[in-house]
Coordinates of C-alpha atoms and ligand atoms in Angstrom, one line a residue:
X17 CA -32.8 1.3 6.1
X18 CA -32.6 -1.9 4.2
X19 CA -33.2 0.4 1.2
X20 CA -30.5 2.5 1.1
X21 CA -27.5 1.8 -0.4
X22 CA -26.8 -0.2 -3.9
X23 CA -27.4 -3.4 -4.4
X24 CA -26.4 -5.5 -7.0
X25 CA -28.5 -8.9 -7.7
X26 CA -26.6 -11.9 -9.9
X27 CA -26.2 -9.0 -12.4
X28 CA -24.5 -10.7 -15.3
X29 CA -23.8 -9.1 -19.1
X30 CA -22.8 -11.5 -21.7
X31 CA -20.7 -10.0 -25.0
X32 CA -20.7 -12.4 -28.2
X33 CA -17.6 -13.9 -26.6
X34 CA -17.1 -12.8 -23.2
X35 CA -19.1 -13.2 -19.9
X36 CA -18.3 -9.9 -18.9
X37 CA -19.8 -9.6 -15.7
X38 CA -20.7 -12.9 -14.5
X39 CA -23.5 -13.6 -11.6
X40 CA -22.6 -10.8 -9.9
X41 CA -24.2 -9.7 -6.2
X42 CA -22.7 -7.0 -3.8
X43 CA -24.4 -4.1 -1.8
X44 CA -22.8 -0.6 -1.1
X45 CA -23.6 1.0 2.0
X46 CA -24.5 4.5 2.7
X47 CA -22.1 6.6 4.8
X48 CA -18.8 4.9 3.4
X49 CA -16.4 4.5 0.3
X50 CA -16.7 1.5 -1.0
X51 CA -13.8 0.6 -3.3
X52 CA -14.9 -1.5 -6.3
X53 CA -11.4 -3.2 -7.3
X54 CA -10.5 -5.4 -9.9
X55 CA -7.9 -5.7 -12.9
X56 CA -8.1 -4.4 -16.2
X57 CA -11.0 -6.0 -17.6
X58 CA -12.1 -7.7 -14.8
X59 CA -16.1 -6.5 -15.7
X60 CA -15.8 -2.8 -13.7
X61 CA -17.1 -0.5 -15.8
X62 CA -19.4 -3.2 -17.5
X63 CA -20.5 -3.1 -13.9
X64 CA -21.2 0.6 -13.1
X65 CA -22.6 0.8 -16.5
X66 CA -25.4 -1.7 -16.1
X67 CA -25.8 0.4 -12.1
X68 CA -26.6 3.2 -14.2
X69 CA -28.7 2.0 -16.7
X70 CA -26.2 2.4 -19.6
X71 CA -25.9 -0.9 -20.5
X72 CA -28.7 -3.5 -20.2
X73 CA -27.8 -6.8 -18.1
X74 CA -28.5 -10.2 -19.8
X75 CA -29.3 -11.2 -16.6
X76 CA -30.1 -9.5 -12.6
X77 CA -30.8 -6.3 -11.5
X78 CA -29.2 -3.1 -9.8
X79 CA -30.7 -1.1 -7.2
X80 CA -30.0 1.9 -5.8
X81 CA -32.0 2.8 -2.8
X82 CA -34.3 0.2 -3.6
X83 CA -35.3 1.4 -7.3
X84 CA -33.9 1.1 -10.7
X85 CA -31.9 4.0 -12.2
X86 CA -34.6 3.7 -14.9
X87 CA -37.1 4.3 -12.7
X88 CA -35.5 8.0 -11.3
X89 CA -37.6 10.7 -12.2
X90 CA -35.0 13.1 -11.3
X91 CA -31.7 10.9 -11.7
X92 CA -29.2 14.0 -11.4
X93 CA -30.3 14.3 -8.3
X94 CA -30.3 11.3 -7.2
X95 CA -26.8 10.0 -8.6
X96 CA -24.1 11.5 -9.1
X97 CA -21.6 9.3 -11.6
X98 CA -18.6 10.0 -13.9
X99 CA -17.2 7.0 -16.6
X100 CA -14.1 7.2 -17.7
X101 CA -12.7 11.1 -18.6
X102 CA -15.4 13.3 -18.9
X103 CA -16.1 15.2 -21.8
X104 CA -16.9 18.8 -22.5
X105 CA -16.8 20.5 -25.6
X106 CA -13.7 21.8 -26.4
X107 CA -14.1 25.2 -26.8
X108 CA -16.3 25.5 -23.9
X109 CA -15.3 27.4 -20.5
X110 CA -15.4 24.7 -17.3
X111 CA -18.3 27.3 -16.0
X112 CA -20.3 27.5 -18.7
X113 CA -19.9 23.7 -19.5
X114 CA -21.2 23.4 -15.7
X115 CA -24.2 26.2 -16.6
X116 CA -25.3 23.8 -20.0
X117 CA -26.0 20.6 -17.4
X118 CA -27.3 22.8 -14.9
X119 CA -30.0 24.1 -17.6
X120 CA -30.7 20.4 -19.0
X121 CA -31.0 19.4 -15.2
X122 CA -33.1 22.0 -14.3
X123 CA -30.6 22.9 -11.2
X124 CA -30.2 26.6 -11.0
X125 CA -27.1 28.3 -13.2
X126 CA -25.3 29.6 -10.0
X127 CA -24.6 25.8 -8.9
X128 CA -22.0 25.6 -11.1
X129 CA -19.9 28.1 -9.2
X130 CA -20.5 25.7 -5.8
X131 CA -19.1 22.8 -7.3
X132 CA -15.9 24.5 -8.9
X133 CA -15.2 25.7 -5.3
X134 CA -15.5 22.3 -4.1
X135 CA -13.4 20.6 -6.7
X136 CA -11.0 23.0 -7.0
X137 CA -11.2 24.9 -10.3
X138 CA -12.5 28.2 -9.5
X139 CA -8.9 30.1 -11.0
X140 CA -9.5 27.7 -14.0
X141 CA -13.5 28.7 -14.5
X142 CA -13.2 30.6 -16.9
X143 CA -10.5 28.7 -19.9
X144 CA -11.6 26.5 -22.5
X145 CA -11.9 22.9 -21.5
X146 CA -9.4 22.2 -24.4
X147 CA -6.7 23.6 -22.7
X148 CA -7.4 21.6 -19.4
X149 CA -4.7 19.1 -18.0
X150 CA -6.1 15.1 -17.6
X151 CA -6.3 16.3 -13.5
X152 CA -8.0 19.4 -14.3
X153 CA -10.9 17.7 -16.6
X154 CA -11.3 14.5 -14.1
X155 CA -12.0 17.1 -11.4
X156 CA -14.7 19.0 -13.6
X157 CA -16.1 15.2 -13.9
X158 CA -16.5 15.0 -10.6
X159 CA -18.2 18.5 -10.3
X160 CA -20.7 17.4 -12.7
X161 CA -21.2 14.8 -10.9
X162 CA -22.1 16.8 -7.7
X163 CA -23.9 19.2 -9.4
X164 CA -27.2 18.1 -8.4
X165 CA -26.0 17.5 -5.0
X166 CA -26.7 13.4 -5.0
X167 CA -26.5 11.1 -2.5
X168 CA -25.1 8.5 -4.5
X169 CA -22.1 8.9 -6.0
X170 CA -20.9 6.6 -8.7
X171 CA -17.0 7.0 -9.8
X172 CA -15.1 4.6 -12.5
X173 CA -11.5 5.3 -11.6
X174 CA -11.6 9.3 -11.2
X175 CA -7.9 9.4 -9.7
X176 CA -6.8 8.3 -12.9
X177 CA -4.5 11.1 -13.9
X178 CA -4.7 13.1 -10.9
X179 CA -1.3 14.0 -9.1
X180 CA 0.0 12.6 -5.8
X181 CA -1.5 15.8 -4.5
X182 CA -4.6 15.6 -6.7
X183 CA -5.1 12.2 -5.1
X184 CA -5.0 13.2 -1.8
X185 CA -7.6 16.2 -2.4
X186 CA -10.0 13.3 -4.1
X187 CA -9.9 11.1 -1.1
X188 CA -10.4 13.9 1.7
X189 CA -13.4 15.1 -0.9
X190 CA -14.6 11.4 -1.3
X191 CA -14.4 10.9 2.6
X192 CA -16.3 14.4 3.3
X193 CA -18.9 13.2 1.4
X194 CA -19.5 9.2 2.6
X195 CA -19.5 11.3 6.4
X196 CA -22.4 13.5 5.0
X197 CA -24.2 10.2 4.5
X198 CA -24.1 9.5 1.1
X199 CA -23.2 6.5 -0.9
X200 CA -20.2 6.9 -3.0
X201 CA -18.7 3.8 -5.0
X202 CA -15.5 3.8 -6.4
X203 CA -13.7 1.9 -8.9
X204 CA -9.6 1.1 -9.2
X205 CA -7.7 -1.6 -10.4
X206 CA -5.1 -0.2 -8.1
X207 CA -5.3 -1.7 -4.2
X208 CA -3.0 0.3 -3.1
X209 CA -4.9 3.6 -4.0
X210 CA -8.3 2.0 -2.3
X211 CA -6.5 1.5 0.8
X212 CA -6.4 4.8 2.2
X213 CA -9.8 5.5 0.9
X214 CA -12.5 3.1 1.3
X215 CA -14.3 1.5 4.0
X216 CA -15.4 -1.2 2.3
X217 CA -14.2 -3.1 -0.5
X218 CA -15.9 -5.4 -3.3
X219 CA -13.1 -7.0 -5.5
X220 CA -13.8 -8.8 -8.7
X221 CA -12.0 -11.3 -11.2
X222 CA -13.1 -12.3 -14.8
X223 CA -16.9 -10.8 -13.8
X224 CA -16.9 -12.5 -11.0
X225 CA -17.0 -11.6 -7.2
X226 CA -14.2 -12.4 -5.4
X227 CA -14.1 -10.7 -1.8
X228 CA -16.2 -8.1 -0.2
X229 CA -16.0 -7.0 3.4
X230 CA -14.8 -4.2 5.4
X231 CA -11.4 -2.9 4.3
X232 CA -9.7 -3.8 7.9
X233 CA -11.2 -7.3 7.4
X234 CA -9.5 -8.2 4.1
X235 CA -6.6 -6.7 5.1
X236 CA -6.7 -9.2 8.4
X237 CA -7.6 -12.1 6.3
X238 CA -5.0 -11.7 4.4
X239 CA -2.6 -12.6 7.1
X240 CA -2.5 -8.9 9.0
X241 CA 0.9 -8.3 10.5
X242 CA 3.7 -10.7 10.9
X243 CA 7.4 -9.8 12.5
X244 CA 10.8 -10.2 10.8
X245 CA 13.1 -11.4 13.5
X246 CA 16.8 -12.0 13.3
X247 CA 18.6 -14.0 15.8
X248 CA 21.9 -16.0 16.4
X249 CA 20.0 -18.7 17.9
X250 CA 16.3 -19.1 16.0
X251 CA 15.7 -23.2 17.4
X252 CA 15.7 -21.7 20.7
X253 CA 13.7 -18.8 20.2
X254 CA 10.9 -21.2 18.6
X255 CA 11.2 -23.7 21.0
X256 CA 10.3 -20.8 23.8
X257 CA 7.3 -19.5 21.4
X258 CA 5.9 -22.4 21.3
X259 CA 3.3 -24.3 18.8
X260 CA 0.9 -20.8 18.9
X261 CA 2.9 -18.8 16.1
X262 CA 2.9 -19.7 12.3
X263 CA 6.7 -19.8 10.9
X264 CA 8.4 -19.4 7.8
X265 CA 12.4 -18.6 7.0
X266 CA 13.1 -16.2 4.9
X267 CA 16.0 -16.7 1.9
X268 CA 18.4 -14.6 3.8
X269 CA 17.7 -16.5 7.0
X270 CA 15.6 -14.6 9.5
X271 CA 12.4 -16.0 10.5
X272 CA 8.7 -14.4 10.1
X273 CA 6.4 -15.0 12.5
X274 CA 2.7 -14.6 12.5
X275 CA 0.8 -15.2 15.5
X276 CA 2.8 -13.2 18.0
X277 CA 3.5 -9.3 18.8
X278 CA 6.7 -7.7 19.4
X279 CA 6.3 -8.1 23.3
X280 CA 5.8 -11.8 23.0
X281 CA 8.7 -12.6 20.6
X282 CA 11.1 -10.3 23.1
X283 CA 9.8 -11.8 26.0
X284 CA 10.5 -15.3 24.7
X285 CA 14.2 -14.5 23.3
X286 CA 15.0 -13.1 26.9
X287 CA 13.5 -16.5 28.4
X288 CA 15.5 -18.4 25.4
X289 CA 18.9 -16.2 25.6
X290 CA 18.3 -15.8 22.0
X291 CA 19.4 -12.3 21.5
X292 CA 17.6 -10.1 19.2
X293 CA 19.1 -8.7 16.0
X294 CA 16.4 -7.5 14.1
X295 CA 12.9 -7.0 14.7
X296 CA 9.9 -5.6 12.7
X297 CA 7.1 -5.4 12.0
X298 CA 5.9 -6.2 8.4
X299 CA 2.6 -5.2 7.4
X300 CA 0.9 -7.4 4.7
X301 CA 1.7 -6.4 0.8
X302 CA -1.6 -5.4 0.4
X303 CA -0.9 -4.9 -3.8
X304 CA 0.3 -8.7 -3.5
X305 CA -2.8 -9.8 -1.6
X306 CA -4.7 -8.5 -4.4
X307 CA -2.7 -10.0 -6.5
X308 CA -2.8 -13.5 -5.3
X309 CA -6.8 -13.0 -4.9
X310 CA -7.1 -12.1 -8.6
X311 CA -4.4 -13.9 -10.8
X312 CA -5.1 -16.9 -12.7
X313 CA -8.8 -15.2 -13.2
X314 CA -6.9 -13.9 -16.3
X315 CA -8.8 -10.8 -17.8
X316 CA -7.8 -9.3 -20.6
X317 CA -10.4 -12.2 -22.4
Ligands
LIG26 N1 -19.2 -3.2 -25.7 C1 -18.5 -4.3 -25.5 N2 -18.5 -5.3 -26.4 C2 -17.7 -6.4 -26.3 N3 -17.0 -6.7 -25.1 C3 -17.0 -5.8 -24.2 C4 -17.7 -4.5 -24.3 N4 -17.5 -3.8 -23.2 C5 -16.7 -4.5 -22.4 N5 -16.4 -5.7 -23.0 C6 -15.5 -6.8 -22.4 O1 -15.9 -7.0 -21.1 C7 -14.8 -7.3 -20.3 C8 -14.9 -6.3 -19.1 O2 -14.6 -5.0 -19.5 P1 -14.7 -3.8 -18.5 O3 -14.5 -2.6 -19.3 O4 -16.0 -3.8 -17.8 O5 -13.5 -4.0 -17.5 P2 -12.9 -3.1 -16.4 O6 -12.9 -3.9 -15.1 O7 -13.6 -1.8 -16.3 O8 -11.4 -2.9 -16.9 P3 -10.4 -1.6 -16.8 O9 -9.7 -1.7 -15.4 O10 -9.4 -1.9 -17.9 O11 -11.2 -0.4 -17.0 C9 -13.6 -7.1 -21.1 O12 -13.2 -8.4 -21.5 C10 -14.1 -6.3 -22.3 O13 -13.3 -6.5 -23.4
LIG27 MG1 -13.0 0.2 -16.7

Protein backbone atom coordinates (compact mmCIF):
# COMPACT_ATOMS: atom_id res chain seq x y z
CA UNK A 1 0.00 0.00 0.00
CA UNK A 2 1.41 3.32 -0.99
CA UNK A 3 0.25 4.31 2.47
CA UNK A 4 2.15 2.40 4.62
CA UNK A 5 5.32 3.26 5.63
CA UNK A 6 6.90 6.93 6.69
CA UNK A 7 7.33 9.35 4.51
CA UNK A 8 9.14 12.30 4.93
CA UNK A 9 8.25 15.51 2.51
CA UNK A 10 11.11 18.47 2.14
CA UNK A 11 10.80 18.50 5.93
CA UNK A 12 13.09 21.25 7.00
CA UNK A 13 13.55 23.00 10.74
CA UNK A 14 15.41 26.18 10.94
CA UNK A 15 17.07 27.18 14.65
CA UNK A 16 18.04 31.02 14.97
CA UNK A 17 21.39 29.89 13.43
CA UNK A 18 21.26 26.56 12.07
CA UNK A 19 19.34 24.84 9.26
CA UNK A 20 18.98 21.84 11.16
CA UNK A 21 17.24 19.69 8.99
CA UNK A 22 17.31 21.04 5.57
CA UNK A 23 14.68 19.98 2.64
CA UNK A 24 14.62 16.80 3.79
CA UNK A 25 12.50 13.75 1.75
CA UNK A 26 12.92 9.91 2.43
CA UNK A 27 10.21 7.06 2.93
CA UNK A 28 10.62 4.04 5.38
CA UNK A 29 9.11 0.94 4.34
CA UNK A 30 7.09 -1.50 6.18
CA UNK A 31 8.56 -4.98 6.84
CA UNK A 32 12.35 -3.78 7.17
CA UNK A 33 14.92 -1.75 9.41
CA UNK A 34 15.63 1.13 8.05
CA UNK A 35 18.89 2.62 9.44
CA UNK A 36 18.65 6.49 9.65
CA UNK A 37 22.64 7.38 9.81
CA UNK A 38 24.33 10.40 10.08
CA UNK A 39 27.03 12.19 12.38
CA UNK A 40 26.71 13.90 15.46
CA UNK A 41 24.55 16.64 14.58
CA UNK A 42 23.83 15.86 11.29
CA UNK A 43 19.76 16.86 11.98
CA UNK A 44 18.71 13.04 13.36
CA UNK A 45 16.93 13.55 16.16
CA UNK A 46 15.66 17.04 14.84
CA UNK A 47 14.36 14.60 12.41
CA UNK A 48 12.54 11.93 14.39
CA UNK A 49 11.35 14.68 16.48
CA UNK A 50 9.49 16.60 13.83
CA UNK A 51 8.13 12.44 12.65
CA UNK A 52 6.58 12.51 15.93
CA UNK A 53 5.17 15.73 16.28
CA UNK A 54 7.59 17.01 19.03
CA UNK A 55 9.06 19.56 17.18
CA UNK A 56 7.15 21.69 14.58
CA UNK A 57 8.97 21.86 11.01
CA UNK A 58 9.46 25.35 9.46
CA UNK A 59 8.81 23.74 6.50
CA UNK A 60 7.26 19.94 4.91
CA UNK A 61 5.47 17.36 6.42
CA UNK A 62 5.90 13.68 7.95
CA UNK A 63 3.63 10.91 7.41
CA UNK A 64 3.25 7.84 8.83
CA UNK A 65 0.93 5.55 7.12
CA UNK A 66 -0.36 8.39 5.26
CA UNK A 67 -1.49 10.73 8.37
CA UNK A 68 0.17 13.07 10.69
CA UNK A 69 1.20 11.88 14.14
CA UNK A 70 -1.09 14.79 15.15
CA UNK A 71 -3.76 13.40 13.69
CA UNK A 72 -3.53 9.72 15.74
CA UNK A 73 -6.32 9.28 17.94
CA UNK A 74 -4.63 6.51 19.60
CA UNK A 75 -0.78 7.27 18.96
CA UNK A 76 0.57 4.49 21.47
CA UNK A 77 -0.83 2.26 19.41
CA UNK A 78 0.12 3.33 16.48
CA UNK A 79 3.89 4.21 17.19
CA UNK A 80 6.03 3.03 19.17
CA UNK A 81 9.22 5.55 19.68
CA UNK A 82 12.01 6.13 22.29
CA UNK A 83 14.42 9.59 22.16
CA UNK A 84 17.39 9.51 23.61
CA UNK A 85 17.61 7.48 27.36
CA UNK A 86 14.28 7.02 28.60
CA UNK A 87 13.23 8.27 31.80
CA UNK A 88 11.35 6.83 34.71
CA UNK A 89 11.20 8.06 37.93
CA UNK A 90 13.69 7.11 40.10
CA UNK A 91 12.24 5.43 42.74
CA UNK A 92 9.96 3.58 40.61
CA UNK A 93 10.08 -0.36 39.89
CA UNK A 94 10.58 -1.08 35.89
CA UNK A 95 6.98 -2.93 36.29
CA UNK A 96 5.21 -0.52 37.81
CA UNK A 97 6.77 2.32 35.71
CA UNK A 98 5.41 0.03 32.69
CA UNK A 99 1.77 -0.28 34.69
CA UNK A 100 1.73 4.00 34.96
CA UNK A 101 1.88 4.20 30.78
CA UNK A 102 -0.15 1.33 30.52
CA UNK A 103 -2.98 3.19 32.72
CA UNK A 104 -2.43 6.73 30.76
CA UNK A 105 -2.63 4.52 27.52
CA UNK A 106 -5.47 2.85 28.36
CA UNK A 107 -3.61 -0.63 27.49
CA UNK A 108 -4.41 -3.21 30.13
CA UNK A 109 -1.83 -3.38 33.43
CA UNK A 110 -0.79 -7.01 32.67
CA UNK A 111 1.03 -5.76 29.28
CA UNK A 112 3.67 -4.57 31.14
CA UNK A 113 4.70 -8.09 32.13
CA UNK A 114 4.68 -9.00 28.04
CA UNK A 115 7.09 -6.53 27.20
CA UNK A 116 9.63 -7.12 30.09
CA UNK A 117 9.72 -10.78 28.75
CA UNK A 118 10.37 -9.52 25.44
CA UNK A 119 13.08 -7.04 26.34
CA UNK A 120 14.60 -8.93 28.76
CA UNK A 121 14.09 -7.56 32.19
CA UNK A 122 11.68 -9.79 33.86
CA UNK A 123 14.58 -10.77 36.97
CA UNK A 124 14.98 -6.88 37.05
CA UNK A 125 10.90 -6.09 37.33
CA UNK A 126 10.76 -5.54 40.25
CA UNK A 127 14.19 -2.78 41.46
CA UNK A 128 13.98 0.73 41.30
CA UNK A 129 14.74 2.30 38.03
CA UNK A 130 17.51 4.22 39.83
CA UNK A 131 19.52 1.40 40.33
CA UNK A 132 19.29 0.36 36.58
CA UNK A 133 22.57 0.09 34.40
CA UNK A 134 22.48 2.61 30.91
CA UNK A 135 21.61 -1.12 29.05
CA UNK A 136 19.11 -2.03 31.46
CA UNK A 137 17.04 1.52 31.22
CA UNK A 138 17.53 1.60 27.16
CA UNK A 139 15.86 -1.76 27.14
CA UNK A 140 12.81 -0.56 29.42
CA UNK A 141 12.73 2.31 26.60
CA UNK A 142 12.19 0.11 24.19
CA UNK A 143 9.42 -1.88 26.20
CA UNK A 144 7.59 1.27 26.50
CA UNK A 145 7.87 1.60 23.26
CA UNK A 146 6.12 -1.72 22.45
CA UNK A 147 3.76 -1.51 24.96
CA UNK A 148 0.92 -0.78 22.87
CA UNK A 149 2.08 -3.17 20.42
CA UNK A 150 2.67 -0.58 17.34
CA UNK A 151 3.44 -1.10 14.08
CA UNK A 152 5.75 1.59 13.71
CA UNK A 153 8.49 1.75 15.64
CA UNK A 154 10.56 4.86 15.97
CA UNK A 155 14.23 4.45 17.75
CA UNK A 156 16.98 7.49 18.16
CA UNK A 157 20.09 5.49 18.78
CA UNK A 158 18.66 2.74 21.39
CA UNK A 159 22.04 0.57 21.22
CA UNK A 160 23.64 3.39 22.76
CA UNK A 161 24.97 1.87 25.91
CA UNK A 162 23.97 -1.59 25.27
CA UNK A 163 26.79 -4.31 25.49
CA UNK A 164 28.24 -6.32 22.55
CA UNK A 165 25.77 -8.83 23.73
CA UNK A 166 22.99 -6.23 24.40
CA UNK A 167 23.53 -5.32 20.77
CA UNK A 168 23.03 -8.39 19.40
CA UNK A 169 19.71 -9.15 21.41
CA UNK A 170 18.47 -5.45 19.99
CA UNK A 171 19.04 -6.38 16.47
CA UNK A 172 17.54 -10.07 16.49
CA UNK A 173 14.42 -8.08 18.53
CA UNK A 174 14.50 -5.25 15.85
CA UNK A 175 14.64 -7.92 12.97
CA UNK A 176 11.71 -10.03 14.64
CA UNK A 177 9.73 -7.22 14.54
CA UNK A 178 10.32 -5.57 10.66
CA UNK A 179 9.46 -9.68 9.70
CA UNK A 180 6.07 -9.28 11.66
CA UNK A 181 5.47 -6.46 9.24
CA UNK A 182 5.98 -3.47 10.98
CA UNK A 183 7.95 -0.31 10.29
CA UNK A 184 10.79 0.25 12.53
CA UNK A 185 13.35 3.28 11.91
CA UNK A 186 16.43 3.42 13.45
CA UNK A 187 18.89 6.01 14.05
CA UNK A 188 23.04 5.70 14.57
CA UNK A 189 25.75 7.75 13.72
CA UNK A 190 27.66 4.53 13.70
CA UNK A 191 27.65 2.55 10.06
CA UNK A 192 29.15 -0.15 11.25
CA UNK A 193 26.41 -0.95 13.85
CA UNK A 194 23.56 -0.35 10.95
CA UNK A 195 25.20 -2.85 8.80
CA UNK A 196 24.17 -5.97 10.33
CA UNK A 197 20.80 -4.51 11.10
CA UNK A 198 18.98 -2.69 8.46
CA UNK A 199 17.60 -3.26 5.17
CA UNK A 200 17.51 -0.08 4.11
CA UNK A 201 19.46 2.89 4.83
CA UNK A 202 18.79 6.79 4.69
CA UNK A 203 22.10 8.73 5.57
CA UNK A 204 22.23 12.41 6.19
CA UNK A 205 24.90 15.35 6.32
CA UNK A 206 24.39 18.93 7.78
CA UNK A 207 20.26 18.29 7.45
CA UNK A 208 20.62 17.20 4.40
CA UNK A 209 19.92 13.81 2.54
CA UNK A 210 22.78 12.22 1.33
CA UNK A 211 22.04 8.49 0.13
CA UNK A 212 19.14 6.23 0.61
CA UNK A 213 18.78 2.77 -0.92
CA UNK A 214 18.89 -0.68 0.07
CA UNK A 215 21.76 -1.63 2.39
CA UNK A 216 23.41 -4.20 -0.29
CA UNK A 217 23.07 -1.31 -2.82
CA UNK A 218 25.25 1.35 -0.93
CA UNK A 219 27.41 -1.10 0.01
CA UNK A 220 27.87 -2.05 -3.96
CA UNK A 221 28.10 1.53 -4.89
CA UNK A 222 30.55 2.04 -2.81
CA UNK A 223 32.94 -0.02 -4.79
CA UNK A 224 31.77 -3.67 -3.31
CA UNK A 225 34.71 -6.07 -3.18
CA UNK A 226 38.07 -5.63 -4.57
CA UNK A 227 41.13 -8.32 -4.25
CA UNK A 228 44.66 -7.67 -2.77
CA UNK A 229 46.98 -9.55 -4.98
CA UNK A 230 50.74 -10.02 -4.48
CA UNK A 231 52.93 -11.10 -7.26
CA UNK A 232 56.65 -11.20 -8.46
CA UNK A 233 55.57 -10.17 -11.84
CA UNK A 234 52.36 -7.62 -11.58
CA UNK A 235 52.97 -5.96 -15.63
CA UNK A 236 52.31 -9.37 -16.65
CA UNK A 237 49.48 -10.30 -14.64
CA UNK A 238 47.74 -6.92 -15.86
CA UNK A 239 48.64 -7.26 -19.21
CA UNK A 240 46.64 -10.84 -19.16
CA UNK A 241 43.58 -9.09 -17.24
CA UNK A 242 43.17 -6.86 -19.50
CA UNK A 243 41.44 -3.23 -19.80
CA UNK A 244 38.12 -4.78 -17.74
CA UNK A 245 39.57 -4.46 -14.07
CA UNK A 246 40.06 -1.02 -12.29
CA UNK A 247 43.84 -0.86 -10.66
CA UNK A 248 45.44 0.76 -7.98
CA UNK A 249 49.02 -0.12 -6.02
CA UNK A 250 49.07 -0.19 -2.85
CA UNK A 251 52.21 1.60 -0.64
CA UNK A 252 53.68 -1.68 0.08
CA UNK A 253 53.38 -2.80 -3.53
CA UNK A 254 50.65 -5.22 -4.20
CA UNK A 255 47.97 -4.31 -6.48
CA UNK A 256 44.00 -4.03 -5.79
CA UNK A 257 41.87 -4.86 -8.28
CA UNK A 258 38.24 -4.14 -8.73
CA UNK A 259 36.45 -5.65 -11.52
CA UNK A 260 37.52 -9.26 -11.31
CA UNK A 261 36.92 -12.43 -8.84
CA UNK A 262 39.42 -14.63 -7.39
CA UNK A 263 38.92 -17.25 -10.34
CA UNK A 264 39.64 -14.64 -12.96
CA UNK A 265 42.75 -13.08 -11.41
CA UNK A 266 44.14 -16.95 -10.89
CA UNK A 267 43.23 -17.91 -14.12
CA UNK A 268 45.09 -14.99 -15.70
CA UNK A 269 48.36 -15.34 -13.45
CA UNK A 270 48.49 -19.07 -14.64
CA UNK A 271 48.04 -17.78 -18.36
CA UNK A 272 50.68 -14.89 -17.44
CA UNK A 273 53.24 -17.23 -15.22
CA UNK A 274 52.76 -14.63 -12.74
CA UNK A 275 52.78 -16.64 -9.60
CA UNK A 276 50.53 -15.82 -6.88
CA UNK A 277 51.64 -14.60 -3.51
CA UNK A 278 48.82 -13.27 -1.85
CA UNK A 279 45.37 -13.12 -2.60
CA UNK A 280 42.14 -11.70 -0.88
CA UNK A 281 39.55 -10.62 -0.80
CA UNK A 282 38.88 -7.08 0.76
CA UNK A 283 35.52 -6.08 1.44
CA UNK A 284 34.81 -2.21 1.29
CA UNK A 285 35.51 -0.14 4.70
CA UNK A 286 32.05 0.44 5.05
CA UNK A 287 32.85 3.05 8.31
CA UNK A 288 35.16 4.83 5.60
CA UNK A 289 32.46 4.81 2.96
CA UNK A 290 30.42 6.74 5.34
CA UNK A 291 32.92 8.69 6.04
CA UNK A 292 33.84 9.95 2.69
CA UNK A 293 29.96 10.32 1.95
CA UNK A 294 29.59 12.66 5.00
CA UNK A 295 32.89 14.66 5.63
CA UNK A 296 33.31 18.10 4.59
CA UNK A 297 29.20 18.44 5.47
CA UNK A 298 30.82 19.46 8.81
CA UNK A 299 28.11 19.18 11.63
CA UNK A 300 28.82 20.15 14.76
CA UNK A 301 27.41 23.86 13.38
N1 LIG B 1 16.41 23.17 20.26
C1 LIG B 1 17.44 23.52 19.49
N2 LIG B 1 17.85 24.80 19.40
C2 LIG B 1 18.88 25.17 18.61
N3 LIG B 1 19.57 24.31 17.85
C3 LIG B 1 19.24 23.02 17.89
C4 LIG B 1 18.16 22.55 18.71
N4 LIG B 1 18.05 21.20 18.53
C5 LIG B 1 19.02 20.85 17.67
N5 LIG B 1 19.73 21.93 17.26
C6 LIG B 1 20.85 21.93 16.32
O1 LIG B 1 20.43 21.24 15.16
C7 LIG B 1 21.49 20.44 14.63
C8 LIG B 1 21.02 19.00 14.51
O2 LIG B 1 20.90 18.44 15.81
P1 LIG B 1 20.34 16.97 16.07
O3 LIG B 1 20.24 16.78 17.53
O4 LIG B 1 19.11 16.77 15.27
O5 LIG B 1 21.51 16.07 15.45
P2 LIG B 1 21.72 14.50 15.53
O6 LIG B 1 21.93 14.03 14.12
O7 LIG B 1 20.64 13.85 16.31
O8 LIG B 1 23.12 14.38 16.29
P3 LIG B 1 23.65 13.26 17.35
O9 LIG B 1 24.24 12.14 16.52
O10 LIG B 1 24.75 14.01 18.06
O11 LIG B 1 22.53 12.84 18.23
C9 LIG B 1 22.68 20.65 15.57
O12 LIG B 1 23.49 21.66 15.00
C10 LIG B 1 22.03 21.15 16.84
O13 LIG B 1 22.92 21.96 17.55
MG1 LIG C 1 20.62 12.75 18.06
Amino acid sequence: MADDGIVVSGLTKLYKNVRAVDDLSFTVSPGRVTGFLGPNGAGKTTTLRMVLNLVRPTAGTATIGGRRYADFADPSREVGAILEASGAHRGRTGRNHLRMLCDAAGIPAGRADDVLAMVGLTPAANRKFKGYSLGMRQRLGIAAALLGDPDVLILDEPANGLDPEGIRWMRELLKSLADEGRTVLVSSHLLSEMELLADDVVIIAAGKLVRQGPMAEIVDATGGAQLRVRTPRPDELLAELGTAVTVTRTADGALRIVGADGPAVGAAAMRAGAEIHELTVERPDLENVFLQLTAGKADIR
